[in-house]
Coordinates of C-alpha atoms and ligand atoms in Angstrom, one line a residue:
P1 CA 43.2 -56.8 -83.4
T2 CA 41.8 -54.5 -80.2
E3 CA 45.4 -54.1 -79.1
Q4 CA 46.8 -53.1 -82.6
L5 CA 43.2 -50.3 -83.1
A6 CA 45.0 -49.2 -79.8
L7 CA 48.5 -49.0 -81.0
K8 CA 48.1 -47.4 -83.9
E9 CA 46.0 -44.9 -82.0
R10 CA 48.8 -44.4 -79.6
I11 CA 51.1 -44.0 -82.7
R12 CA 49.2 -41.5 -84.1
A13 CA 48.9 -39.9 -81.0
L14 CA 52.9 -39.6 -80.5
L15 CA 53.8 -38.3 -84.3
I16 CA 51.7 -35.5 -83.6
R17 CA 53.0 -34.6 -80.0
N18 CA 56.7 -34.8 -81.3
Q19 CA 55.8 -32.7 -84.9
A20 CA 57.1 -36.4 -86.1
V21 CA 56.7 -38.6 -89.7
L22 CA 56.9 -41.5 -90.1
V23 CA 59.1 -42.8 -94.1
A24 CA 58.8 -46.2 -94.6
H25 CA 59.9 -48.6 -97.4
Y26 CA 57.5 -50.4 -99.0
Y27 CA 59.3 -54.2 -97.4
V28 CA 58.1 -53.5 -93.6
D29 CA 55.0 -54.4 -91.8
A30 CA 51.5 -54.0 -94.4
Q31 CA 50.3 -52.9 -90.4
L32 CA 53.3 -49.4 -90.6
Q33 CA 53.0 -48.7 -94.6
E34 CA 49.1 -48.5 -93.8
L35 CA 50.2 -45.9 -91.4
A36 CA 52.5 -44.0 -93.3
D37 CA 50.4 -43.3 -95.4
E38 CA 47.6 -42.2 -93.5
T39 CA 49.5 -40.0 -91.2
G40 CA 51.2 -37.9 -93.3
G41 CA 54.6 -40.1 -94.1
C42 CA 55.9 -41.7 -97.6
V43 CA 55.8 -45.6 -98.3
A44 CA 59.1 -45.4 -100.7
D45 CA 61.4 -46.8 -102.3
S46 CA 65.4 -46.5 -101.5
L47 CA 65.5 -43.1 -103.5
E48 CA 62.1 -41.4 -102.8
M49 CA 62.4 -41.7 -98.9
A50 CA 66.0 -39.6 -99.2
R51 CA 64.3 -36.9 -100.8
F52 CA 61.1 -36.9 -98.7
G53 CA 62.8 -37.0 -95.3
R54 CA 65.2 -34.0 -96.5
D55 CA 61.5 -32.1 -97.8
H56 CA 59.5 -32.5 -94.9
P57 CA 59.8 -29.5 -92.8
A58 CA 59.1 -32.1 -89.7
R59 CA 61.1 -31.8 -86.3
T60 CA 61.7 -35.8 -85.9
L61 CA 61.6 -39.0 -88.6
V62 CA 60.6 -42.1 -88.2
V63 CA 62.7 -44.2 -90.6
A64 CA 60.9 -47.5 -90.6
G65 CA 63.5 -49.5 -92.4
V66 CA 66.5 -51.2 -92.3
R67 CA 69.8 -49.1 -90.8
F68 CA 71.3 -46.6 -93.9
M69 CA 68.2 -46.1 -94.5
G70 CA 68.4 -44.3 -91.6
E71 CA 71.8 -43.2 -91.3
T72 CA 71.1 -41.1 -94.9
A73 CA 67.7 -39.6 -93.0
K74 CA 70.3 -38.0 -90.9
I75 CA 73.3 -36.6 -93.1
L76 CA 70.7 -35.5 -95.7
S77 CA 69.5 -33.6 -92.6
P78 CA 71.8 -33.4 -89.6
D79 CA 69.1 -30.8 -87.6
K80 CA 66.8 -33.2 -87.6
R81 CA 66.4 -36.5 -84.3
V82 CA 65.8 -39.4 -87.1
L83 CA 65.3 -42.2 -84.0
M84 CA 64.0 -46.2 -86.0
P85 CA 62.4 -48.7 -84.4
D86 CA 65.2 -51.5 -83.9
L87 CA 69.0 -49.8 -84.5
D88 CA 69.6 -53.5 -85.3
A89 CA 67.8 -53.7 -88.1
T90 CA 71.1 -53.7 -91.0
C91 CA 71.2 -54.9 -94.1
S92 CA 73.8 -58.6 -95.7
L93 CA 75.5 -55.9 -98.8
D94 CA 75.9 -53.3 -96.1
L95 CA 77.4 -56.3 -93.5
G96 CA 79.8 -58.0 -96.2
C97 CA 81.7 -54.3 -96.7
P98 CA 83.2 -53.1 -93.4
A99 CA 84.3 -49.4 -93.8
D100 CA 88.5 -50.8 -93.5
E101 CA 87.9 -52.7 -96.6
F102 CA 86.4 -50.7 -98.5
S103 CA 89.4 -48.2 -98.0
A104 CA 92.0 -50.7 -98.3
F105 CA 90.1 -51.9 -101.4
C106 CA 90.0 -48.2 -102.4
D107 CA 93.0 -47.1 -101.9
A108 CA 94.7 -50.1 -104.4
H109 CA 92.1 -48.6 -107.2
P110 CA 93.4 -44.7 -107.5
E111 CA 92.6 -44.3 -111.0
R112 CA 88.7 -45.7 -110.4
T113 CA 85.2 -43.3 -109.5
V114 CA 84.2 -44.4 -106.6
V115 CA 80.3 -45.7 -107.3
V116 CA 78.5 -46.8 -104.2
Y117 CA 75.0 -48.2 -103.5
A118 CA 73.1 -46.8 -100.8
N119 CA 72.6 -50.2 -99.5
T120 CA 75.8 -49.5 -96.9
S121 CA 77.2 -47.4 -93.6
A122 CA 77.9 -43.8 -93.4
A123 CA 80.8 -43.8 -93.4
V124 CA 82.4 -46.4 -96.8
K125 CA 79.6 -43.8 -98.4
A126 CA 82.7 -40.4 -96.7
R127 CA 84.5 -42.7 -99.1
A128 CA 82.8 -42.5 -102.2
D129 CA 82.1 -40.1 -105.2
W130 CA 79.0 -41.1 -105.8
M131 CA 76.2 -43.2 -104.3
V132 CA 73.1 -44.6 -106.0
T133 CA 70.3 -46.0 -105.5
S134 CA 68.5 -49.1 -107.2
S135 CA 65.8 -46.7 -109.4
I136 CA 68.7 -44.7 -110.7
G137 CA 72.1 -46.5 -110.6
L138 CA 72.1 -47.4 -114.4
E139 CA 71.5 -43.7 -115.1
I140 CA 74.3 -42.2 -113.3
I141 CA 77.4 -44.8 -114.3
A142 CA 75.8 -44.9 -118.1
Q143 CA 77.6 -41.3 -118.0
L144 CA 79.7 -41.7 -116.0
H145 CA 80.7 -44.3 -118.7
A146 CA 80.1 -42.2 -121.1
Q147 CA 82.2 -39.5 -119.3
G148 CA 86.0 -41.7 -120.0
E149 CA 85.0 -42.7 -116.5
K150 CA 86.8 -45.7 -114.9
I151 CA 84.6 -46.9 -111.8
L152 CA 84.9 -49.0 -108.7
W153 CA 81.9 -50.6 -107.1
A154 CA 80.5 -51.7 -103.9
P155 CA 78.9 -54.3 -102.5
D156 CA 76.0 -55.5 -105.3
R157 CA 77.9 -57.4 -107.7
H158 CA 74.2 -58.6 -109.3
L159 CA 73.3 -55.6 -109.5
G160 CA 77.3 -53.9 -110.4
Q161 CA 77.2 -57.0 -113.2
Y162 CA 73.2 -55.2 -114.5
I163 CA 75.0 -52.8 -114.7
Q164 CA 77.7 -52.9 -116.3
Q165 CA 76.2 -54.9 -119.5
K166 CA 73.7 -52.6 -119.9
T167 CA 76.0 -50.1 -120.1
G168 CA 79.5 -51.8 -120.9
A169 CA 81.3 -49.7 -118.8
D170 CA 84.8 -50.5 -116.9
M171 CA 83.8 -51.4 -113.5
L172 CA 85.1 -53.0 -111.2
L173 CA 82.9 -54.7 -108.2
W174 CA 83.2 -56.0 -104.7
Q175 CA 81.5 -58.9 -104.1
G176 CA 78.2 -58.5 -102.1
S177 CA 75.3 -60.1 -101.7
C178 CA 71.9 -60.0 -100.2
V179 CA 70.9 -62.5 -98.7
V180 CA 66.9 -62.0 -99.6
H181 CA 67.2 -61.9 -103.1
D182 CA 70.6 -63.8 -103.9
E183 CA 67.5 -66.4 -103.1
F184 CA 66.0 -66.6 -106.2
K185 CA 66.9 -68.9 -108.6
G186 CA 66.3 -69.0 -112.5
V187 CA 65.9 -72.8 -113.8
E188 CA 62.8 -72.5 -111.7
L189 CA 62.0 -69.3 -112.4
E190 CA 62.2 -71.1 -115.7
L191 CA 59.5 -73.9 -114.8
L192 CA 57.5 -72.2 -112.8
R193 CA 57.0 -68.9 -116.4
A194 CA 56.0 -72.7 -117.9
E195 CA 52.6 -73.2 -115.7
H196 CA 52.3 -69.9 -116.2
P197 CA 53.0 -68.3 -119.9
H198 CA 50.7 -64.9 -119.9
A199 CA 52.8 -63.7 -116.7
K200 CA 54.8 -60.7 -117.3
V201 CA 57.6 -61.1 -114.1
L202 CA 59.2 -58.6 -111.6
V203 CA 62.9 -58.7 -110.5
H204 CA 64.8 -56.3 -108.1
P205 CA 68.2 -55.5 -109.7
E206 CA 69.9 -57.6 -106.4
S207 CA 68.8 -60.4 -108.0
P208 CA 71.2 -62.8 -109.6
A209 CA 71.9 -62.6 -114.0
A210 CA 70.2 -65.5 -114.3
V211 CA 67.0 -64.2 -112.9
V212 CA 67.3 -61.0 -114.1
A213 CA 67.6 -62.3 -117.8
Q214 CA 63.8 -63.4 -117.4
A215 CA 62.3 -59.6 -116.5
D216 CA 60.7 -57.9 -118.0
V217 CA 60.7 -54.6 -116.1
V218 CA 63.9 -54.8 -114.0
G219 CA 64.0 -51.9 -111.6
S220 CA 63.6 -50.0 -107.7
T221 CA 60.5 -51.3 -105.3
T222 CA 59.1 -48.0 -107.0
Q223 CA 59.8 -49.0 -110.8
L224 CA 58.2 -52.4 -109.9
I225 CA 54.6 -51.4 -108.2
A226 CA 54.5 -49.2 -110.8
A227 CA 55.2 -51.5 -113.6
A228 CA 52.8 -53.7 -111.8
Q229 CA 50.0 -51.3 -112.4
T230 CA 51.6 -49.4 -116.0
L231 CA 51.7 -52.7 -117.9
D232 CA 49.0 -54.8 -119.5
A233 CA 48.9 -57.9 -117.6
T234 CA 47.0 -59.5 -115.7
E235 CA 49.9 -61.9 -113.9
F236 CA 53.1 -61.1 -112.5
I237 CA 55.4 -63.1 -111.5
V238 CA 58.0 -61.1 -107.8
A239 CA 61.3 -61.3 -107.3
T240 CA 61.8 -58.9 -105.1
D241 CA 60.7 -59.3 -100.9
L242 CA 57.2 -60.0 -100.8
G243 CA 56.8 -57.1 -98.3
I244 CA 56.0 -55.4 -101.3
L245 CA 52.3 -56.7 -102.6
Y246 CA 50.6 -54.8 -100.1
K247 CA 51.1 -51.3 -102.7
M248 CA 51.3 -53.7 -105.8
R249 CA 47.9 -55.2 -104.8
A250 CA 46.1 -51.7 -103.5
A251 CA 48.2 -50.1 -106.7
A252 CA 46.4 -53.2 -109.4
P253 CA 44.1 -54.6 -107.1
T254 CA 42.7 -56.8 -110.2
K255 CA 45.4 -58.8 -111.0
H256 CA 47.3 -62.1 -109.9
F257 CA 50.9 -61.9 -108.1
I258 CA 53.1 -64.5 -107.5
A259 CA 56.0 -65.3 -105.5
A260 CA 59.0 -65.8 -107.6
P261 CA 60.8 -68.9 -106.2
T262 CA 63.4 -69.3 -104.1
A263 CA 65.6 -71.8 -103.0
G264 CA 63.4 -72.0 -99.4
N265 CA 59.4 -72.2 -101.0
S266 CA 58.0 -75.5 -100.2
A267 CA 54.8 -74.9 -98.6
T268 CA 56.3 -75.1 -94.9
C269 CA 57.9 -71.7 -95.4
K270 CA 56.5 -69.0 -94.4
S271 CA 59.7 -67.3 -95.0
C272 CA 61.2 -67.0 -98.1
A273 CA 62.0 -63.6 -99.2
Y274 CA 61.3 -61.9 -96.6
C275 CA 64.1 -59.4 -95.2
P276 CA 64.8 -59.7 -92.0
W277 CA 65.5 -56.2 -90.8
M278 CA 62.7 -55.3 -92.6
A279 CA 60.6 -57.4 -90.8
M280 CA 62.7 -55.6 -86.9
N281 CA 60.0 -53.0 -87.2
G282 CA 56.4 -53.3 -85.5
L283 CA 53.9 -51.0 -84.4
A284 CA 55.3 -52.3 -80.5
N285 CA 58.6 -50.8 -80.6
L286 CA 58.1 -47.9 -83.3
A287 CA 55.1 -46.8 -80.2
D288 CA 57.7 -47.7 -78.4
V289 CA 60.6 -45.9 -79.8
L290 CA 58.3 -42.4 -80.4
E291 CA 57.7 -42.1 -76.4
R292 CA 61.0 -42.6 -75.5
G293 CA 63.2 -41.0 -78.5
H294 CA 66.1 -43.8 -77.5
N295 CA 66.8 -45.4 -80.8
E296 CA 68.1 -41.9 -82.2
I297 CA 70.6 -42.1 -85.2
Q298 CA 73.9 -40.8 -84.6
I299 CA 76.4 -39.7 -86.8
D300 CA 80.7 -38.4 -85.9
A301 CA 80.1 -34.9 -87.8
E302 CA 83.0 -34.9 -90.3
I303 CA 81.7 -38.8 -91.6
A304 CA 78.6 -37.4 -92.1
A305 CA 79.5 -34.3 -93.9
R306 CA 82.2 -35.4 -96.0
A307 CA 78.7 -38.9 -97.0
R308 CA 76.7 -35.9 -98.0
V309 CA 79.1 -34.7 -101.1
P310 CA 78.4 -38.9 -102.8
I311 CA 74.4 -38.6 -102.0
D312 CA 73.6 -35.0 -102.8
R313 CA 75.7 -36.3 -106.7
M314 CA 72.7 -38.7 -106.8
L315 CA 70.2 -35.5 -105.6
D316 CA 70.9 -33.1 -107.7
F317 CA 71.7 -36.2 -110.3
A318 CA 67.9 -36.7 -109.6
A319 CA 66.6 -33.4 -109.9
Ligands
LIG1 P1 64.4 -49.5 -102.8 O1 65.7 -48.3 -103.3 O2 64.2 -50.0 -105.5 O3 63.5 -49.9 -102.7 O4 65.6 -51.3 -102.5 C1 66.7 -51.0 -101.0 C2 66.8 -52.6 -101.2 O5 66.6 -52.5 -99.9 C3 66.4 -53.5 -101.7 O6 66.7 -54.4 -101.5
LIG2 FE1 70.1 -55.0 -97.7 FE2 68.3 -57.1 -99.3 FE3 67.2 -56.7 -96.8 FE4 67.1 -54.8 -98.5 S1 66.3 -57.1 -98.6 S2 67.6 -54.0 -96.9 S3 69.2 -55.3 -99.5 S4 69.4 -57.7 -97.3

């Protein structure tokens, strides 16, 4: 703890010295979320992280999250320096959607409007008409569907299926998934609900359909935290990365949160429902990156300019 306190003090001083602001996701270590809050940064979902980074006057953004979040920040603020504690912090959705294969998929379906999830590389975004996050994908695709457009969707198949079901849109789905949310299990969730009949179920839409079908609320991380705070219940079953519990408990201190079951849930499993890439962000590598200024996000200018178009469309829609 003394070591942690000293590291935190060092980071505070380095943020000031670098005129930097910390932009963190709810899944990163609670210590980093606390620091972001205390130093005028933000802790948010993907949409809010993008907006916060774009609008903040700091010269340096330090993104504590995964690679696509740092890339989105850089695309929206090409003149800012964007650093990340670990540039290898990727995402299974991004890894499962290589730009060349995705491009070939788009070429094979030129009549479709290309909508990609935020959890993709800059090169994949550069090929898209729209980028969406979990907080706004449903509304955007509902509008495109109302305009008569057919959709090519990538990469998360569960989120795609959920949106398809809700909107009735014609969607061709890339078959990617999130290694964390894919592990939540429908039958085990039913059993857990039977043990907690009054609990409300909060589900991130990257989860399988059998889990989403049992949700009281389906939404982005910010939307799930808001639901925990506003819903009239004392118990909640939570199907998303458990890093979110730090903010859920802060937002609703008298309420009780239970982790949704995964294949690996047992007394011996301490790391179920934790994203391995989010976990690559820590106090030590955050301090280090601020000290040395390495791990800067670099994106080819032409790709970045093209990738900005679908992101701006989403932000304009959300405004
Ligand atoms: P949110 O945009 O809902 O925070 O989701 C990001 C993510 O990676 C979920 O796994
Ligand atoms: Fe990607 Fe899943 Fe990790 Fe989110 S939780 S960053 S979707 S692997």
